[in-house]
Amino acid sequence: MLYRVIDGSELPLLVEAFLERYEVIAPVQTKKGYAFAPVDSFDQVALDYPSTVSSLKKYYLPQRETLFRFDAETNEVLDLEVEVRPRVLFGAHACDINAINCLNSVFEDARYPDPYYEAHRRSMLVVGISCTPTSECFCQLMDADEARSGYDLFLQDIGGRYLVSMNSVEAANILETACNPRVATDEDRRAFRQATRRRQESFNPAIPDIQEIPMLMDAFHSDAFWDELGERCLSCTACSAVCPTCHCFDIRDVLDPDGRIGERERVWDACTSPQFATVTGGHNFRPTGRERVRHRMYHKLNGFLATHDRNLCVGCGRCVRACKANISPIEVLRFFEKKGAEDAE
Amino acid sequence: MPNSARVVVTPLREGGPAATGSELVRANPYRPWPARITSITELTAHEKLFEFRLVDDRIREAFHHEPGQFVELSIFGVGEAPISISSSPTKSGFIELCVRRAGEFTTRLHELQCGDTVGIRGPYGRPFPIDEMRGHDVLLVAGGLGIAPLRSLINNIHDERSEFGKVTIIYGSRTPKDVMFRDQFEMWRHRKDFDLYLTVDEPDDSWDGEVGLVTKPFEHLEIVPDHTYGAVCGPPVMYKFVVQEMRNKGISYDHIYMSFERHMKCGMGKCGHCQIGHQYCCIDGPVFNYWEAKNIQGSM
Ligand SMILES: Cc1cc2nc3c(=O)[nH]c(=O)nc-3n(C[C@H](O)[C@H](O)[C@H](O)COP(=O)(O)OP(=O)(O)OC[C@H]3O[C@@H](n4cnc5c(N)ncnc54)[C@H](O)[C@@H]3O)c2cc1C
Ligand code: SF4
Ligand code: SF4
Ligand code: FES
């Protein structure tokens, strides 16, 4: 990895340079908190945002996306060409970059690479930025607190200046043209280590660090804990909507008013939605909140790990804030902590 | 230069080179290819057997399946449905699907006529391990519509009969009227190279087969456990009981294969609908062996 240092006062230049050629998506302050949105100047960017309500996944997997158009009378697929605009995602936190890495392993799977997802991703530059954990953040417990790949530039705040990891030639060229990057000194590296340590120490100690989560997920699969969570679940699917790694979708046909030409589109769906696993004849493989909430947590904390070697929860804390029923991976970790304490008695 | 990107959904270029299945998938895996209905057979009051021919020569030639795989069938404006391929790979050039009229999509399909076109993409999924089964005895158990995928395997075995040992088929239906492919099976009842047990829950006067659940014929089955593969497909409630019978006969966990049904949309391990525990029924299955199924939370 190549490291350079730029001064804090140079950041606006970098963003302006991106704006010349790309649509720039960055965190901005809204009435409801913070959100990723297109910006047209550096002044709109909320650099030290804590977290956003919804994640970046909509730029890879839009909430609604046309797959192709068809003629329902002749039953034929009509040509479709989608141009994806070149974009910069500016100011992504490490957890969100890791979330995109999870999505990559699903949508860029060698057997069935998803051309729509790939088009979005190929047209995107990702510029990460360091963060300060909120009280709901637990990315460090999910091994997602550090972005080791999946970005073009990563900006680490080291006090008035940024240590920049450069991961792509395209972004490095822009950085070098717009700013005056200099080689990192010993002092910069010391400042980096201090910043990292400060961050490590500021995670919420009340969120339990549990070892062997997959084994515990299996061991307590039938525990009454899931009944409790399931009864509380309102099936509102807010958790999946805000989650940066939830990627389930439905595919449906929508006809134009003329009833002849239409679109096949995919739209976000969620495993916490009651009919998600129902088959013909009405058999529902996950009929109650118990099975649905458990399945979501199982996939996040165990299932994905088994098939993709990483957690599908990056500990971003969004669902912790979004769920009105207080259901989240943190509740699962607390349950395991309680069980552990009982066992030790 | 900023790197913009495009997704293209186009038909194959006229006169272009022959395409392989994986090239087609790479071009756009969500794109169904036109297929024409070439024959329709009424099997029961609720089920029809459709024969389809992919219209484009190159796509038809690129299409290869194995028993147990399925396709996503499209009627544009209505949607898609996952349907098992019911024909044997030993017969190429056409695809047979046996479809029960169950809801909106399947009702619309049942209204179509010979010559109408639909869309087909696939084949998808992990098939039955037919190559592993060669040289062994095979015990096939189907309940109701479960005969649709198993028919592909049965007909494949039939066409390469000498490569398999003893073949036993147990096929259970609710009533005699619900028995599909009855003519074929009636004929086979007198053959020596297939042991066939047809059972129904509710017999009528014409019925001279067995009465009871599909597990009933196990009472008098003789099986060489080390030498036998099981293949099971039916309604969700059936698996536990049939698999237990096979275990009682001594068939090894990893020689008992089941085809599962789940809600499916993409068929490619993306949309999440078909998940069983940590597995995707569409790409890791729909065929799983019992050992794998035991290790998947919520599989049975
Ligand atoms: C691997 C596999 C193989 C299958 N093979 C056959 C077969 O050979 N013959 C046959 O008749 N049926 C088969 N089915 C079931 C068939 O897919 C459903 O009966 C069909 O999707 C019902 O659609 P519908 O609109 O008529 O029913 P409705 O109940 O009106 O619609 C159900 C809705 O759920 C969706 N859906 C997706 N997957 C399923 C599912 N598995 N069951 C129910 N709904 C689903 C449908 O697209 C639709 O949107 C198979 C299913 C799977 C998963
Ligand atoms: S499950 Fe919750 S905490 Fe984990 S990544 Fe999704 S939204 Fe964030
Ligand atoms: S877990 Fe919470 S956010 Fe998710 S569906 Fe249930 S109530 Fe809604
Ligand atoms: S059907 Fe979409 S993941 Fe299996």
Short mmCIF file of N, CA and C in Angstrom, two decimals, chain A residues 18-138:
data_model
loop_
_atom_site.label_atom_id
_atom_site.label_comp_id
_atom_site.label_asym_id
_atom_site.label_seq_id
_atom_site.Cartn_x
_atom_site.Cartn_y
_atom_site.Cartn_z
N PHE A 18 -12.96 15.87 -7.82
CA PHE A 18 -13.90 14.78 -8.12
C PHE A 18 -15.14 15.33 -8.80
N LEU A 19 -15.62 16.46 -8.28
CA LEU A 19 -16.88 17.03 -8.80
C LEU A 19 -16.78 17.39 -10.28
N GLU A 20 -15.59 17.67 -10.73
CA GLU A 20 -15.44 18.02 -12.15
C GLU A 20 -15.84 16.87 -13.06
N ARG A 21 -15.63 15.64 -12.61
CA ARG A 21 -15.84 14.51 -13.51
C ARG A 21 -16.85 13.48 -13.03
N TYR A 22 -17.18 13.54 -11.76
CA TYR A 22 -18.04 12.50 -11.21
C TYR A 22 -19.22 13.12 -10.49
N GLU A 23 -20.25 12.30 -10.32
CA GLU A 23 -21.25 12.66 -9.32
C GLU A 23 -20.65 12.29 -7.98
N VAL A 24 -20.68 13.19 -7.03
CA VAL A 24 -20.07 12.89 -5.73
C VAL A 24 -21.17 12.67 -4.69
N ILE A 25 -21.13 11.50 -4.08
CA ILE A 25 -22.06 11.15 -3.00
C ILE A 25 -21.29 11.29 -1.70
N ALA A 26 -21.85 12.01 -0.74
CA ALA A 26 -21.13 12.22 0.51
C ALA A 26 -22.12 12.35 1.66
N PRO A 27 -21.65 12.20 2.89
CA PRO A 27 -22.55 12.38 4.03
C PRO A 27 -22.95 13.85 4.16
N VAL A 28 -24.24 14.09 4.33
CA VAL A 28 -24.72 15.46 4.56
C VAL A 28 -25.67 15.44 5.75
N GLN A 29 -25.81 16.60 6.39
CA GLN A 29 -26.73 16.67 7.52
C GLN A 29 -28.13 16.94 7.00
N THR A 30 -29.11 16.20 7.52
CA THR A 30 -30.52 16.44 7.13
C THR A 30 -31.31 16.68 8.40
N LYS A 31 -32.61 16.91 8.24
CA LYS A 31 -33.44 17.14 9.44
C LYS A 31 -33.46 15.90 10.33
N LYS A 32 -33.39 14.72 9.67
CA LYS A 32 -33.53 13.47 10.43
C LYS A 32 -32.20 12.90 10.91
N GLY A 33 -31.12 13.58 10.65
CA GLY A 33 -29.82 13.05 11.03
C GLY A 33 -28.85 13.24 9.88
N TYR A 34 -28.15 12.15 9.54
CA TYR A 34 -27.20 12.24 8.43
C TYR A 34 -27.59 11.26 7.33
N ALA A 35 -27.25 11.60 6.10
CA ALA A 35 -27.59 10.72 4.98
C ALA A 35 -26.52 10.84 3.91
N PHE A 36 -26.34 9.79 3.12
CA PHE A 36 -25.50 9.89 1.93
C PHE A 36 -26.35 10.49 0.82
N ALA A 37 -25.84 11.53 0.18
CA ALA A 37 -26.61 12.19 -0.88
C ALA A 37 -25.64 12.86 -1.83
N PRO A 38 -26.09 13.14 -3.05
CA PRO A 38 -25.23 13.86 -3.99
C PRO A 38 -24.94 15.27 -3.46
N VAL A 39 -23.71 15.71 -3.61
CA VAL A 39 -23.36 17.08 -3.18
C VAL A 39 -22.82 17.81 -4.39
N ASP A 40 -22.89 19.17 -4.34
CA ASP A 40 -22.22 19.89 -5.42
C ASP A 40 -21.15 20.85 -4.92
N SER A 41 -20.87 20.80 -3.62
CA SER A 41 -19.67 21.51 -3.16
C SER A 41 -19.18 20.88 -1.87
N PHE A 42 -17.94 21.14 -1.53
CA PHE A 42 -17.34 20.55 -0.34
C PHE A 42 -18.07 21.02 0.92
N ASP A 43 -18.60 22.26 0.90
CA ASP A 43 -19.26 22.82 2.08
C ASP A 43 -20.41 21.95 2.59
N GLN A 44 -21.03 21.19 1.67
CA GLN A 44 -22.17 20.37 2.10
C GLN A 44 -21.74 19.10 2.82
N VAL A 45 -20.48 18.74 2.70
CA VAL A 45 -20.02 17.45 3.24
C VAL A 45 -19.87 17.52 4.76
N ALA A 46 -20.52 16.60 5.47
CA ALA A 46 -20.39 16.53 6.93
C ALA A 46 -19.28 15.53 7.24
N LEU A 47 -18.04 16.02 7.28
CA LEU A 47 -16.88 15.13 7.39
C LEU A 47 -16.90 14.25 8.64
N ASP A 48 -17.31 14.83 9.78
CA ASP A 48 -17.22 14.05 11.03
C ASP A 48 -18.59 13.51 11.44
N TYR A 49 -19.37 13.07 10.44
CA TYR A 49 -20.69 12.49 10.75
C TYR A 49 -20.52 11.22 11.58
N PRO A 50 -21.45 10.97 12.54
CA PRO A 50 -21.31 9.75 13.35
C PRO A 50 -21.67 8.50 12.56
N SER A 51 -22.85 8.50 11.90
CA SER A 51 -23.31 7.39 11.07
C SER A 51 -24.46 7.95 10.26
N THR A 52 -24.93 7.21 9.27
CA THR A 52 -26.08 7.68 8.51
C THR A 52 -27.27 6.78 8.79
N VAL A 53 -28.48 7.28 8.53
CA VAL A 53 -29.67 6.45 8.78
C VAL A 53 -29.66 5.25 7.84
N SER A 54 -29.54 5.51 6.54
CA SER A 54 -29.48 4.37 5.62
C SER A 54 -28.06 4.28 5.05
N SER A 55 -27.79 3.14 4.43
CA SER A 55 -26.40 2.85 4.07
C SER A 55 -26.11 3.20 2.62
N LEU A 56 -24.94 2.79 2.16
CA LEU A 56 -24.52 3.05 0.78
C LEU A 56 -25.02 2.00 -0.21
N LYS A 57 -25.68 0.97 0.29
CA LYS A 57 -25.97 -0.15 -0.62
C LYS A 57 -26.85 0.27 -1.79
N LYS A 58 -27.65 1.34 -1.60
CA LYS A 58 -28.55 1.75 -2.68
C LYS A 58 -27.79 2.17 -3.94
N TYR A 59 -26.51 2.50 -3.80
CA TYR A 59 -25.73 2.87 -4.98
C TYR A 59 -25.20 1.64 -5.73
N TYR A 60 -25.32 0.49 -5.11
CA TYR A 60 -24.90 -0.76 -5.74
C TYR A 60 -26.11 -1.60 -6.13
N LEU A 61 -27.09 -1.55 -5.26
CA LEU A 61 -28.31 -2.33 -5.43
C LEU A 61 -29.46 -1.36 -5.18
N PRO A 62 -29.88 -0.63 -6.22
CA PRO A 62 -30.93 0.36 -6.00
C PRO A 62 -32.20 -0.29 -5.45
N GLN A 63 -32.94 0.47 -4.69
CA GLN A 63 -34.17 -0.06 -4.08
C GLN A 63 -35.09 -0.65 -5.14
N ARG A 64 -35.01 -0.09 -6.34
CA ARG A 64 -35.79 -0.56 -7.49
C ARG A 64 -34.91 -0.46 -8.70
N GLU A 65 -34.79 -1.52 -9.45
CA GLU A 65 -33.90 -1.47 -10.60
C GLU A 65 -34.50 -2.27 -11.76
N THR A 66 -34.51 -1.66 -12.93
CA THR A 66 -35.05 -2.34 -14.10
C THR A 66 -34.02 -3.34 -14.61
N LEU A 67 -34.46 -4.58 -14.83
CA LEU A 67 -33.54 -5.58 -15.38
C LEU A 67 -33.61 -5.57 -16.91
N PHE A 68 -34.82 -5.45 -17.44
CA PHE A 68 -34.99 -5.28 -18.89
C PHE A 68 -36.45 -4.94 -19.15
N ARG A 69 -36.73 -4.55 -20.39
CA ARG A 69 -38.12 -4.32 -20.78
C ARG A 69 -38.58 -5.48 -21.67
N PHE A 70 -39.88 -5.68 -21.73
CA PHE A 70 -40.38 -6.80 -22.52
C PHE A 70 -41.66 -6.41 -23.23
N ASP A 71 -42.00 -7.20 -24.22
CA ASP A 71 -43.28 -7.07 -24.91
C ASP A 71 -44.14 -8.26 -24.48
N ALA A 72 -45.19 -7.98 -23.73
CA ALA A 72 -45.98 -9.07 -23.16
C ALA A 72 -46.82 -9.77 -24.22
N GLU A 73 -47.05 -9.12 -25.35
CA GLU A 73 -47.87 -9.75 -26.37
C GLU A 73 -47.07 -10.80 -27.15
N THR A 74 -45.85 -10.44 -27.52
CA THR A 74 -45.02 -11.39 -28.27
C THR A 74 -44.15 -12.21 -27.32
N ASN A 75 -44.19 -11.90 -26.04
CA ASN A 75 -43.35 -12.58 -25.04
C ASN A 75 -41.87 -12.48 -25.39
N GLU A 76 -41.43 -11.29 -25.72
CA GLU A 76 -40.02 -11.11 -26.07
C GLU A 76 -39.35 -10.08 -25.19
N VAL A 77 -38.06 -10.28 -24.99
CA VAL A 77 -37.26 -9.31 -24.25
C VAL A 77 -36.85 -8.21 -25.22
N LEU A 78 -37.03 -6.97 -24.82
CA LEU A 78 -36.60 -5.86 -25.66
C LEU A 78 -35.19 -5.45 -25.24
N ASP A 79 -34.47 -4.89 -26.16
CA ASP A 79 -33.11 -4.46 -25.84
C ASP A 79 -33.11 -3.45 -24.71
N LEU A 80 -32.09 -3.52 -23.91
CA LEU A 80 -31.96 -2.53 -22.85
C LEU A 80 -30.48 -2.21 -22.69
N GLU A 81 -30.19 -0.93 -22.67
CA GLU A 81 -28.83 -0.53 -22.36
C GLU A 81 -28.90 0.43 -21.22
N VAL A 82 -28.20 0.12 -20.17
CA VAL A 82 -28.20 1.00 -19.00
C VAL A 82 -26.84 1.65 -18.91
N GLU A 83 -26.81 2.95 -18.88
CA GLU A 83 -25.56 3.67 -18.65
C GLU A 83 -25.52 4.00 -17.17
N VAL A 84 -24.45 3.64 -16.54
CA VAL A 84 -24.32 3.97 -15.12
C VAL A 84 -23.39 5.17 -15.00
N ARG A 85 -23.83 6.17 -14.25
CA ARG A 85 -23.00 7.38 -14.11
C ARG A 85 -21.79 7.11 -13.25
N PRO A 86 -20.64 7.63 -13.65
CA PRO A 86 -19.47 7.50 -12.78
C PRO A 86 -19.67 8.28 -11.50
N ARG A 87 -19.36 7.64 -10.41
CA ARG A 87 -19.63 8.24 -9.10
C ARG A 87 -18.44 8.11 -8.18
N VAL A 88 -18.37 9.02 -7.22
CA VAL A 88 -17.44 8.87 -6.11
C VAL A 88 -18.27 8.78 -4.84
N LEU A 89 -18.04 7.73 -4.07
CA LEU A 89 -18.64 7.67 -2.74
C LEU A 89 -17.59 8.24 -1.81
N PHE A 90 -17.85 9.43 -1.33
CA PHE A 90 -16.84 10.14 -0.54
C PHE A 90 -17.21 10.07 0.94
N GLY A 91 -16.29 9.60 1.76
CA GLY A 91 -16.53 9.63 3.20
C GLY A 91 -17.16 8.38 3.76
N ALA A 92 -16.88 7.23 3.16
CA ALA A 92 -17.41 5.96 3.69
C ALA A 92 -16.58 5.52 4.89
N HIS A 93 -17.25 5.07 5.93
CA HIS A 93 -16.55 4.53 7.09
C HIS A 93 -16.11 3.08 6.81
N ALA A 94 -15.18 2.61 7.64
CA ALA A 94 -14.61 1.27 7.42
C ALA A 94 -15.69 0.18 7.39
N CYS A 95 -16.68 0.29 8.30
CA CYS A 95 -17.72 -0.74 8.35
C CYS A 95 -18.47 -0.79 7.02
N ASP A 96 -18.76 0.38 6.47
CA ASP A 96 -19.53 0.42 5.22
C ASP A 96 -18.72 -0.09 4.03
N ILE A 97 -17.42 0.13 4.06
CA ILE A 97 -16.57 -0.43 3.00
C ILE A 97 -16.55 -1.96 3.13
N ASN A 98 -16.47 -2.44 4.36
CA ASN A 98 -16.51 -3.89 4.56
C ASN A 98 -17.87 -4.48 4.17
N ALA A 99 -18.92 -3.69 4.37
CA ALA A 99 -20.25 -4.15 3.96
C ALA A 99 -20.29 -4.33 2.44
N ILE A 100 -19.70 -3.39 1.73
CA ILE A 100 -19.66 -3.51 0.26
C ILE A 100 -18.83 -4.74 -0.12
N ASN A 101 -17.78 -4.99 0.62
CA ASN A 101 -16.99 -6.20 0.35
C ASN A 101 -17.83 -7.47 0.50
N CYS A 102 -18.74 -7.46 1.48
CA CYS A 102 -19.66 -8.60 1.64
C CYS A 102 -20.55 -8.71 0.40
N LEU A 103 -21.12 -7.58 -0.02
CA LEU A 103 -22.02 -7.61 -1.18
C LEU A 103 -21.25 -8.08 -2.42
N ASN A 104 -20.00 -7.65 -2.54
CA ASN A 104 -19.19 -8.08 -3.69
C ASN A 104 -19.13 -9.60 -3.76
N SER A 105 -18.92 -10.23 -2.62
CA SER A 105 -18.73 -11.68 -2.67
C SER A 105 -20.02 -12.39 -3.07
N VAL A 106 -21.17 -11.74 -2.88
CA VAL A 106 -22.43 -12.33 -3.33
C VAL A 106 -22.67 -12.02 -4.81
N PHE A 107 -22.53 -10.75 -5.17
CA PHE A 107 -22.94 -10.34 -6.51
C PHE A 107 -21.85 -10.52 -7.56
N GLU A 108 -20.63 -10.73 -7.14
CA GLU A 108 -19.56 -10.97 -8.11
C GLU A 108 -19.10 -12.41 -8.04
N ASP A 109 -19.91 -13.25 -7.44
CA ASP A 109 -19.67 -14.68 -7.38
C ASP A 109 -19.34 -15.19 -8.79
N ALA A 110 -18.29 -15.99 -8.90
CA ALA A 110 -17.79 -16.38 -10.22
C ALA A 110 -18.82 -17.15 -11.05
N ARG A 111 -19.72 -17.87 -10.37
CA ARG A 111 -20.69 -18.66 -11.13
C ARG A 111 -21.73 -17.77 -11.81
N TYR A 112 -22.22 -16.78 -11.06
CA TYR A 112 -23.27 -15.91 -11.58
C TYR A 112 -22.97 -14.45 -11.29
N PRO A 113 -21.97 -13.89 -11.93
CA PRO A 113 -21.71 -12.47 -11.70
C PRO A 113 -22.92 -11.65 -12.14
N ASP A 114 -23.29 -10.69 -11.32
CA ASP A 114 -24.50 -9.91 -11.57
C ASP A 114 -24.11 -8.66 -12.38
N PRO A 115 -24.53 -8.58 -13.64
CA PRO A 115 -24.02 -7.51 -14.50
C PRO A 115 -24.46 -6.12 -14.05
N TYR A 116 -25.61 -6.01 -13.41
CA TYR A 116 -26.10 -4.70 -12.97
C TYR A 116 -25.25 -4.21 -11.80
N TYR A 117 -25.06 -5.08 -10.85
CA TYR A 117 -24.23 -4.74 -9.69
C TYR A 117 -22.82 -4.39 -10.14
N GLU A 118 -22.28 -5.22 -11.04
CA GLU A 118 -20.91 -4.99 -11.51
C GLU A 118 -20.79 -3.64 -12.21
N ALA A 119 -21.83 -3.26 -12.96
CA ALA A 119 -21.78 -1.98 -13.66
C ALA A 119 -21.72 -0.83 -12.65
N HIS A 120 -22.54 -0.93 -11.61
CA HIS A 120 -22.49 0.12 -10.59
C HIS A 120 -21.11 0.18 -9.95
N ARG A 121 -20.60 -0.98 -9.63
CA ARG A 121 -19.34 -1.03 -8.90
C ARG A 121 -18.18 -0.54 -9.76
N ARG A 122 -18.20 -0.94 -11.03
CA ARG A 122 -17.11 -0.53 -11.91
C ARG A 122 -17.09 0.98 -12.12
N SER A 123 -18.24 1.61 -11.97
CA SER A 123 -18.29 3.05 -12.24
C SER A 123 -18.06 3.87 -10.97
N MET A 124 -17.69 3.21 -9.90
CA MET A 124 -17.62 3.87 -8.60
C MET A 124 -16.20 3.98 -8.08
N LEU A 125 -15.86 5.14 -7.52
CA LEU A 125 -14.64 5.26 -6.71
C LEU A 125 -15.09 5.38 -5.26
N VAL A 126 -14.38 4.72 -4.38
CA VAL A 126 -14.75 4.79 -2.97
C VAL A 126 -13.63 5.49 -2.20
N VAL A 127 -13.98 6.55 -1.51
CA VAL A 127 -13.02 7.26 -0.67
C VAL A 127 -13.47 7.11 0.78
N GLY A 128 -12.71 6.36 1.53
CA GLY A 128 -13.06 6.12 2.93
C GLY A 128 -12.51 7.20 3.82
N ILE A 129 -13.08 7.29 5.02
CA ILE A 129 -12.58 8.26 6.00
C ILE A 129 -12.67 7.66 7.39
N SER A 130 -11.72 8.00 8.26
CA SER A 130 -11.71 7.45 9.61
C SER A 130 -12.88 8.00 10.41
N CYS A 131 -13.22 7.32 11.49
CA CYS A 131 -14.43 7.69 12.24
C CYS A 131 -14.21 7.54 13.73
N THR A 132 -15.17 8.06 14.49
CA THR A 132 -15.18 7.87 15.94
C THR A 132 -16.43 7.05 16.25
N PRO A 133 -16.28 5.91 16.93
CA PRO A 133 -17.43 5.03 17.16
C PRO A 133 -18.56 5.72 17.93
N THR A 134 -19.80 5.41 17.55
CA THR A 134 -20.96 5.84 18.33
C THR A 134 -21.20 4.79 19.41
N SER A 135 -22.19 5.04 20.28
CA SER A 135 -22.43 4.07 21.36
C SER A 135 -23.06 2.79 20.83
N GLU A 136 -23.57 2.79 19.58
CA GLU A 136 -24.15 1.57 19.02
C GLU A 136 -23.19 0.84 18.09
N CYS A 137 -21.98 1.35 17.93
CA CYS A 137 -21.04 0.71 17.00
C CYS A 137 -20.34 -0.48 17.65
N PHE A 138 -20.24 -1.57 16.90
CA PHE A 138 -19.47 -2.73 17.40
C PHE A 138 -18.73 -3.42 16.26
#
